[in-house]
Every structure is written in structure tokens, then in C-alpha cells.
GROMACS .gro file of C-alpha atoms in nm:
model
  346
    1MET     CA    1   9.550   8.118  12.221
    2GLN     CA    2   9.266   8.134  11.967
    3PRO     CA    3   9.315   8.255  11.611
    4THR     CA    4   9.124   8.538  11.445
    5THR     CA    5   8.931   8.409  11.144
    6PRO     CA    6   8.958   8.551  10.883
    7PHE     CA    7   9.268   8.753  10.962
    8PRO     CA    8   9.323   9.090  10.784
    9LEU     CA    9   9.677   9.128  10.648
   10LYS     CA   10   9.663   9.488  10.528
   11PRO     CA   11   9.814   9.618  10.857
   12PHE     CA   12  10.090   9.357  10.836
   13ASN     CA   13  10.232   9.412  10.487
   14THR     CA   14  10.405   9.737  10.399
   15PHE     CA   15  10.279   9.724  10.040
   16GLY     CA   16   9.940   9.791  10.199
   17LEU     CA   17   9.764   9.524   9.995
   18ASP     CA   18   9.411   9.443  10.106
   19VAL     CA   19   9.452   9.067  10.151
   20HIS     CA   20   9.349   8.818  10.422
   21ALA     CA   21   9.467   8.495  10.579
   22ARG     CA   22   9.232   8.213  10.668
   23SER     CA   23   9.335   8.268  11.032
   24GLY     CA   24   9.601   8.448  11.233
   25VAL     CA   25   9.749   8.501  11.579
   26ILE     CA   26   9.981   8.758  11.734
   27LEU     CA   27  10.267   8.593  11.925
   28SER     CA   28  10.394   8.782  12.231
   29SER     CA   29  10.554   8.500  12.434
   30GLU     CA   30  10.755   8.188  12.353
   31HIS     CA   31  10.526   7.994  12.588
   32GLU     CA   32  10.244   8.058  12.342
   33LEU     CA   33  10.429   7.855  12.079
   34ASP     CA   34  10.368   7.531  12.268
   35ALA     CA   35  10.003   7.626  12.314
   36LEU     CA   36   9.967   7.660  11.938
   37ARG     CA   37  10.009   7.289  11.879
   38GLN     CA   38   9.765   7.195  12.154
   39ASN     CA   39   9.469   7.379  12.004
   40ALA     CA   40   9.200   7.181  11.826
   41TRP     CA   41   9.228   7.399  11.519
   42TRP     CA   42   9.599   7.321  11.472
   43SER     CA   43   9.680   7.103  11.172
   44ASP     CA   44  10.025   7.004  11.053
   45SER     CA   45   9.891   7.014  10.698
   46MET     CA   46   9.777   7.375  10.729
   47PRO     CA   47   9.998   7.627  10.545
   48ARG     CA   48  10.173   7.854  10.793
   49LEU     CA   49  10.348   8.187  10.758
   50LEU     CA   50  10.549   8.386  11.010
   51ILE     CA   51  10.547   8.764  10.970
   52GLY     CA   52  10.748   9.027  11.152
   53GLU     CA   53  10.649   9.364  11.012
   54GLY     CA   54  10.567   9.242  10.661
   55SER     CA   55  10.830   9.472  10.512
   56ASN     CA   56  10.975   9.224  10.264
   57ILE     CA   57  10.665   9.039  10.145
   58LEU     CA   58  10.443   9.064   9.840
   59PHE     CA   59  10.116   8.878   9.887
   60THR     CA   60  10.011   8.763   9.541
   61THR     CA   61   9.670   8.652   9.672
   62ASP     CA   62   9.488   8.573   9.998
   63PHE     CA   63   9.679   8.330  10.220
   64ASP     CA   64   9.489   8.006  10.277
   65GLY     CA   65   9.642   7.919  10.612
   66LEU     CA   66   9.761   8.040  10.952
   67VAL     CA   67   9.964   8.360  10.984
   68ILE     CA   68  10.168   8.413  11.300
   69ILE     CA   69  10.269   8.773  11.376
   70ASN     CA   70  10.598   8.768  11.570
   71ARG     CA   71  10.602   9.019  11.854
   72LEU     CA   72  10.858   8.848  12.082
   73LYS     CA   73  11.055   9.114  12.272
   74GLY     CA   74  11.372   9.137  12.481
   75ILE     CA   75  11.745   9.219  12.464
   76THR     CA   76  12.013   9.080  12.697
   77VAL     CA   77  12.387   9.152  12.687
   78GLN     CA   78  12.697   8.969  12.801
   79GLU     CA   79  13.039   9.130  12.784
   80THR     CA   80  13.376   8.970  12.710
   81GLU     CA   81  13.717   9.128  12.693
   82ASP     CA   82  13.686   9.203  12.323
   83SER     CA   83  13.313   9.187  12.237
   84TRP     CA   84  12.955   9.251  12.336
   85LEU     CA   85  12.733   8.944  12.302
   86LEU     CA   86  12.365   9.022  12.243
   87HIS     CA   87  12.069   8.787  12.261
   88VAL     CA   88  11.780   8.960  12.084
   89ALA     CA   89  11.421   8.839  12.057
   90ALA     CA   90  11.299   8.804  11.701
   91GLY     CA   91  11.009   9.048  11.732
   92GLU     CA   92  11.230   9.347  11.813
   93ASN     CA   93  11.236   9.619  11.548
   94TRP     CA   94  11.567   9.607  11.359
   95HIS     CA   95  11.627   9.982  11.332
   96GLN     CA   96  11.541  10.036  11.697
   97LEU     CA   97  11.801   9.769  11.783
   98ILE     CA   98  12.066   9.966  11.590
   99GLN     CA   99  11.966  10.280  11.779
  100TRP     CA  100  11.983  10.088  12.109
  101THR     CA  101  12.336   9.962  12.043
  102LEU     CA  102  12.461  10.312  11.973
  103GLN     CA  103  12.286  10.453  12.278
  104HIS     CA  104  12.467  10.190  12.485
  105GLN     CA  105  12.805  10.266  12.323
  106MET     CA  106  12.820   9.945  12.116
  107PRO     CA  107  12.908  10.072  11.766
  108GLY     CA  108  12.951   9.844  11.468
  109MET     CA  109  12.613   9.786  11.306
  110GLU     CA  110  12.535  10.150  11.219
  111ASN     CA  111  12.559  10.085  10.842
  112LEU     CA  112  12.249   9.867  10.878
  113ALA     CA  113  12.035  10.149  11.015
  114LEU     CA  114  11.680  10.206  10.894
  115ILE     CA  115  11.646   9.868  10.725
  116PRO     CA  116  11.278   9.789  10.773
  117GLY     CA  117  11.158   9.479  10.951
  118THR     CA  118  11.221   9.279  11.264
  119VAL     CA  119  11.531   9.110  11.404
  120GLY     CA  120  11.386   8.771  11.314
  121ALA     CA  121  11.371   8.864  10.946
  122ALA     CA  122  11.736   8.967  10.936
  123PRO     CA  123  11.890   8.617  10.913
  124VAL     CA  124  11.638   8.496  10.654
  125GLN     CA  125  11.753   8.754  10.401
  126ASN     CA  126  12.099   8.806  10.550
  127ILE     CA  127  12.020   9.176  10.527
  128GLY     CA  128  12.296   9.412  10.424
  129ALA     CA  129  12.366   9.771  10.327
  130TYR     CA  130  12.654  10.009  10.264
  131GLY     CA  131  12.925   9.742  10.280
  132VAL     CA  132  12.801   9.553  10.589
  133GLU     CA  133  12.594   9.234  10.623
  134PHE     CA  134  12.404   9.075  10.910
  135CYS     CA  135  12.617   8.758  10.892
  136GLN     CA  136  12.926   8.954  11.004
  137PHE     CA  137  12.771   8.981  11.352
  138CYS     CA  138  12.554   8.670  11.383
  139THR     CA  139  12.673   8.391  11.613
  140TYR     CA  140  12.352   8.185  11.625
  141VAL     CA  141  11.983   8.177  11.543
  142ASP     CA  142  11.728   8.019  11.781
  143THR     CA  143  11.427   7.844  11.632
  144TRP     CA  144  11.107   7.659  11.715
  145HIS     CA  145  11.011   7.376  11.480
  146PHE     CA  146  10.656   7.348  11.352
  147ALA     CA  147  10.675   6.969  11.308
  148ASP     CA  148  10.719   6.870  11.671
  149GLY     CA  149  10.762   7.193  11.869
  150HIS     CA  150  11.127   7.134  11.957
  151ARG     CA  151  11.369   7.424  11.993
  152GLU     CA  152  11.703   7.428  11.815
  153ARG     CA  153  11.995   7.668  11.794
  154TYR     CA  154  12.174   7.703  11.460
  155SER     CA  155  12.531   7.832  11.449
  156ALA     CA  156  12.623   8.101  11.199
  157GLU     CA  157  12.791   7.834  10.986
  158GLN     CA  158  12.477   7.618  10.990
  159CYS     CA  159  12.274   7.919  10.873
  160GLN     CA  160  12.457   7.899  10.537
  161PHE     CA  161  12.454   8.272  10.482
  162GLY     CA  162  12.496   8.405  10.129
  163TYR     CA  163  12.406   8.722   9.943
  164ARG     CA  164  12.049   8.790  10.063
  165ASP     CA  165  12.027   8.420  10.133
  166SER     CA  166  12.031   8.162  10.414
  167VAL     CA  167  11.922   7.811  10.507
  168PHE     CA  168  11.592   7.965  10.621
  169LYS     CA  169  11.502   8.024  10.258
  170HIS     CA  170  11.586   7.664  10.163
  171ALA     CA  171  11.610   7.355  10.387
  172LEU     CA  172  11.436   7.529  10.678
  173HIS     CA  173  11.188   7.720  10.468
  174ASP     CA  174  10.842   7.699  10.630
  175GLN     CA  175  10.985   7.460  10.890
  176VAL     CA  176  11.071   7.692  11.179
  177ILE     CA  177  10.987   8.010  11.363
  178ILE     CA  178  11.293   8.221  11.443
  179THR     CA  179  11.260   8.319  11.808
  180ALA     CA  180  11.590   8.501  11.872
  181VAL     CA  181  11.933   8.574  11.731
  182GLY     CA  182  12.278   8.598  11.886
  183LEU     CA  183  12.500   8.888  11.782
  184GLN     CA  184  12.866   8.956  11.854
  185ILE     CA  185  12.981   9.318  11.825
  186PRO     CA  186  13.360   9.361  11.847
  187LYS     CA  187  13.478   9.634  12.084
  188GLN     CA  188  13.754   9.727  11.840
  189TRP     CA  189  13.545   9.945  11.611
  190LYS     CA  190  13.644  10.041  11.258
  191PRO     CA  191  13.432  10.258  11.029
  192VAL     CA  192  13.307  10.099  10.708
  193VAL     CA  193  13.290  10.388  10.463
  194ALA     CA  194  13.397  10.235  10.131
  195TYR     CA  195  13.048  10.264   9.985
  196GLY     CA  196  13.020  10.574   9.764
  197PRO     CA  197  12.798  10.808   9.968
  198LEU     CA  198  12.988  10.729  10.289
  199LYS     CA  199  13.336  10.798  10.148
  200VAL     CA  200  13.306  11.167  10.232
  201LEU     CA  201  13.319  11.079  10.603
  202GLY     CA  202  13.664  10.922  10.570
  203ASP     CA  203  13.827  10.700  10.830
  204ASN     CA  204  13.773  10.965  11.098
  205GLY     CA  205  13.396  10.951  11.079
  206SER     CA  206  13.220  10.842  11.397
  207ALA     CA  207  12.962  10.566  11.429
  208GLU     CA  208  12.698  10.830  11.497
  209GLN     CA  209  12.795  11.020  11.181
  210ILE     CA  210  12.771  10.701  10.976
  211PHE     CA  211  12.432  10.625  11.134
  212ASP     CA  212  12.301  10.975  11.060
  213THR     CA  213  12.433  10.967  10.703
  214VAL     CA  214  12.281  10.625  10.632
  215CYS     CA  215  11.946  10.739  10.773
  216THR     CA  216  11.954  11.056  10.562
  217LEU     CA  217  12.041  10.856  10.250
  218ARG     CA  218  11.766  10.604  10.308
  219GLN     CA  219  11.503  10.863  10.394
  220SER     CA  220  11.589  11.061  10.081
  221LYS     CA  221  11.542  10.755   9.859
  222LEU     CA  222  11.288  10.528  10.027
  223PRO     CA  223  10.925  10.639  10.059
  224GLU     CA  224  10.745  10.601  10.389
  225PRO     CA  225  10.520  10.292  10.356
  226SER     CA  226  10.232  10.470  10.527
  227VAL     CA  227  10.238  10.723  10.242
  228LEU     CA  228  10.337  10.501   9.949
  229GLY     CA  229  10.310  10.128  10.014
  230ASN     CA  230  10.636   9.952   9.934
  231ALA     CA  231  10.873   9.679  10.050
  232GLY     CA  232  11.199   9.870  10.016
  233SER     CA  233  11.445   9.744   9.755
  234PHE     CA  234  11.239   9.522   9.527
  235PHE     CA  235  11.526   9.365   9.330
  236LYS     CA  236  11.863   9.223   9.430
  237ASN     CA  237  12.175   9.387   9.294
  238PRO     CA  238  12.278   9.145   9.018
  239VAL     CA  239  12.611   8.966   9.036
  240VAL     CA  240  12.776   8.903   8.699
  241SER     CA  241  13.107   8.779   8.565
  242ALA     CA  242  13.400   9.019   8.543
  243ILE     CA  243  13.394   8.976   8.164
  244GLN     CA  244  13.030   9.083   8.136
  245ALA     CA  245  13.086   9.372   8.376
  246ASN     CA  246  13.384   9.498   8.175
  247GLU     CA  247  13.184   9.476   7.851
  248LEU     CA  248  12.906   9.683   8.006
  249LYS     CA  249  13.160   9.930   8.146
  250ASN     CA  250  13.294   9.989   7.797
  251THR     CA  251  12.944  10.090   7.685
  252TYR     CA  252  12.839  10.262   8.009
  253PRO     CA  253  13.154  10.410   8.172
  254MET     CA  254  12.953  10.564   8.458
  255MET     CA  255  12.791  10.233   8.556
  256PRO     CA  256  12.844  10.156   8.929
  257CYS     CA  257  13.038   9.832   8.970
  258PHE     CA  258  13.167   9.664   9.286
  259GLU     CA  259  13.382   9.363   9.359
  260ALA     CA  260  13.201   9.044   9.459
  261PRO     CA  261  13.319   8.700   9.575
  262ASP     CA  262  13.490   8.461   9.333
  263GLY     CA  263  13.612   8.738   9.107
  264GLN     CA  264  13.262   8.844   9.008
  265ARG     CA  265  13.115   9.194   9.001
  266LYS     CA  266  12.804   9.337   9.166
  267LEU     CA  267  12.601   9.592   8.973
  268ALA     CA  268  12.342   9.840   9.101
  269ALA     CA  269  11.992   9.724   9.008
  270GLY     CA  270  11.850  10.070   9.069
  271TRP     CA  271  12.095  10.224   8.821
  272LEU     CA  272  12.007   9.965   8.557
  273ILE     CA  273  11.634  10.033   8.601
  274GLU     CA  274  11.686  10.409   8.585
  275GLN     CA  275  11.904  10.384   8.274
  276ALA     CA  276  11.628  10.176   8.115
  277GLY     CA  277  11.409  10.484   8.148
  278LEU     CA  278  11.174  10.337   8.406
  279LYS     CA  279  11.208  10.575   8.702
  280GLY     CA  280  10.859  10.708   8.768
  281PHE     CA  281  10.699  10.460   8.527
  282SER     CA  282  10.362  10.314   8.631
  283LEU     CA  283  10.121  10.039   8.537
  284GLY     CA  284   9.777  10.096   8.683
  285ALA     CA  285   9.820  10.185   9.051
  286ALA     CA  286  10.169  10.027   9.072
  287GLY     CA  287  10.474  10.239   9.001
  288VAL     CA  288  10.852  10.268   9.002
  289HIS     CA  289  10.940  10.526   9.266
  290ARG     CA  290  11.032  10.869   9.127
  291GLU     CA  291  11.330  10.908   9.361
  292GLN     CA  292  11.466  10.552   9.377
  293ALA     CA  293  11.413  10.322   9.080
  294LEU     CA  294  11.489  10.014   9.291
  295VAL     CA  295  11.163  10.061   9.482
  296LEU     CA  296  10.824   9.959   9.347
  297VAL     CA  297  10.532  10.139   9.512
  298ASN     CA  298  10.160  10.115   9.564
  299LEU     CA  299  10.033  10.444   9.426
  300GLY     CA  300   9.691  10.403   9.582
  301GLN     CA  301   9.479  10.093   9.564
  302ALA     CA  302   9.718   9.871   9.368
  303SER     CA  303   9.641   9.502   9.343
  304ALA     CA  304   9.899   9.227   9.372
  305ALA     CA  305   9.843   9.156   9.002
  306GLU     CA  306   9.941   9.514   8.913
  307ILE     CA  307  10.260   9.500   9.118
  308LEU     CA  308  10.349   9.162   8.966
  309ALA     CA  309  10.288   9.297   8.616
  310LEU     CA  310  10.509   9.599   8.687
  311ALA     CA  311  10.789   9.382   8.827
  312LYS     CA  312  10.776   9.161   8.519
  313TYR     CA  313  10.781   9.461   8.288
  314VAL     CA  314  11.080   9.617   8.466
  315ALA     CA  315  11.272   9.289   8.453
  316ASP     CA  316  11.189   9.243   8.084
  317VAL     CA  317  11.308   9.592   7.985
  318VAL     CA  318  11.633   9.559   8.183
  319ARG     CA  319  11.700   9.216   8.033
  320GLN     CA  320  11.646   9.346   7.681
  321LYS     CA  321  11.873   9.647   7.733
  322PHE     CA  322  12.156   9.497   7.940
  323ALA     CA  323  12.121   9.117   7.898
  324ILE     CA  324  12.088   9.092   8.278
  325GLN     CA  325  11.809   8.910   8.460
  326LEU     CA  326  11.689   9.095   8.770
  327GLU     CA  327  11.581   8.879   9.061
  328PRO     CA  328  11.337   8.999   9.328
  329GLU     CA  329  11.468   9.051   9.679
  330VAL     CA  330  11.110   9.065   9.807
  331ARG     CA  331  10.954   8.733   9.904
  332PHE     CA  332  10.645   8.637   9.704
  333MET     CA  333  10.361   8.465   9.892
  334GLY     CA  334  10.097   8.253   9.722
  335ALA     CA  335   9.783   8.096   9.868
  336SER     CA  336   9.971   7.813  10.040
  337GLY     CA  337  10.317   7.960  10.095
  338GLU     CA  338  10.618   8.120   9.932
  339ILE     CA  339  10.648   8.090   9.557
  340ASN     CA  340  10.947   8.126   9.328
  341SER     CA  341  10.971   8.502   9.275
  342LEU     CA  342  11.205   8.480   8.978
  343ARG     CA  343  10.976   8.237   8.798
  344ALA     CA  344  10.679   8.461   8.877
  345ILE     CA  345  10.822   8.754   8.681
  346GLN     CA  346  10.969   8.564   8.386
   0.00000   0.00000   0.00000
């Protein structure tokens, strides 16, 4: 397996930024992982980055290292009395996996439909939508370690899942390649329709109806990356104290507010940005999407600097108006690896 040098990254980041890596390879088999370390060009000191579909990454500059594009494929299923147990290769497309489960009469993950990216990216961010999170189904994550090439399986508990968070963003950051995940889908299905737009379906809504509704909602709000480069939701929904949420509610009675762990409250970042008057706002060729204020878009030939400047401006305006600090959900990549996204926009 020989790398391409330099390696163009424009096809592998949904913002469509014209950036490059020093070198890159496309991984199609786990056997190729061991071959990586045996090549003369391999260096343990070389920065490395694993990319699925590049749907949650903002390259702030060219990447001065090796990029590995994960295209590992395969789905196997075991069945127990009360669950379906799936082993899914990390390079599988996430939305296509959701479609596959429904086609095979395995409902449960339909709320997570149309989230961009690969299966391997799901545990890193602990993706979630419409009242459901990846961690509710995950039983394990399989990895390959850069340091010595050994394989290791991490239980769901060891993954330390949190809100858009996991051990793969901390202790295991830049240490492993996720090769597969284990998922457990209970056979006793219950619809999750507490989230506003899904309430109309009621408890009698089918998994297919939820899937179709979620897809319609997402397609109505999220631009197609091939038309307007973007990475989906740019900011996390902020979690604040109940006291602060109640104070804001007194001023903004229509503000969306949801319960969060430890008595806290989760607010809607998109609503905050829209109320700050920023929907449709642009700086250079970077803009806030006209239909969904939570999405920052490449209006044409935007540079990373323009998108960074826009993100900082949006965060500044929201902080001044609501006394809330927005934090990016998108991962920021510098020349040698991931950088602190919150620090980058402060």
C-alpha cells in the first residue's frame, strides 16, 4: 500500500475546502492496516488523521501528515431472543445502515436517519438526533492502535459516552483507527416521538413513518453538501443551569428548552442564532444557512479563514445577546492534528 503524495482533500470534506494532506491512502481492508506500518514511509512521529466521509471536519489549513480514508465494509447479524446484534464495519455509510435495518425489519434507530458520515464516526461524536443517541445501541467499538498495530475492543462503558463526546475525543484521540462497532437493537420496539416535530405521529406512528418524517425534516433544513458545502450542525446545543434557562424563558417565552442530565436544561443553538438575527448572514463566501441557522455553509469558494471568522462572529453575537457560549460540534483540524475548536472561535 503506497500513499498518494500530495493527497487532495477536497473530495473528502463536505465543506468542499480546497486543502491537501502531505500524503494519503484509501483503506478497503483491515489487512492493509498491518501493511501500513511495514512501509518505509511510515513514521510514528508523522501526524495521522482518519476520515470517513469528512462530514464533521473543518480543515483550518493543509494537513501536514498522513490521511487514511476509511472504506471498510461489511455487516453481520446475530439474533438472540430479545435483540439483534450487529457487527458493522466502520466504513459503512451511517444513513444506509439505518435504511438496511428497516429493510430487514430491525426498527429502533430510525430517529438517527440521514445523519451524514460513516459508522466509524458515530461513536467519536456519540451522534444523536430527535431524542435518540448512538450510545443507546452501542455494545462495543473495535479499534486498531497506531502505536504498535494491536487490535482492541472497547465496551460501551469504556467508550465514556457523553453529549457529543467519547473517549475517542480524549484519551484515545489520534491513537486508534475505529474498524467496527457492535450494535444491539431490542426486538421490543417503542417509538421515540417526544421531540417537537415528531409529536404529531403519536405513539401509534410506525418506524417507517418516523424514518420518513426525520428525513423530510432534515432535507428541509440541511443543504446538500454538493450544492452548498457544509458539515451539518456546526454548533452543539448548549446545556445550561435550570436557573439560567428559567431566566431566559422569562425574557423569551417561546425559547425551546429541554431537560438534560443533572437537572440542567438543553437549549436550541439554531434558535439562539436565528433570534440573534444571523440567519442568512454572510462573511465573504461563508454564510449562515437561510433555512437552518445552525448550519454554516460554503457559498462558493470560501476559505477556512472565512468559515472560522464567521463561526467566531456568530458565537460572539450569541454570547453578547444571551450570555451563552456556543461550542462547535464540528471538529477543527490544524496542520498536525485536531485543535481546540472552542478556543479557535473565542
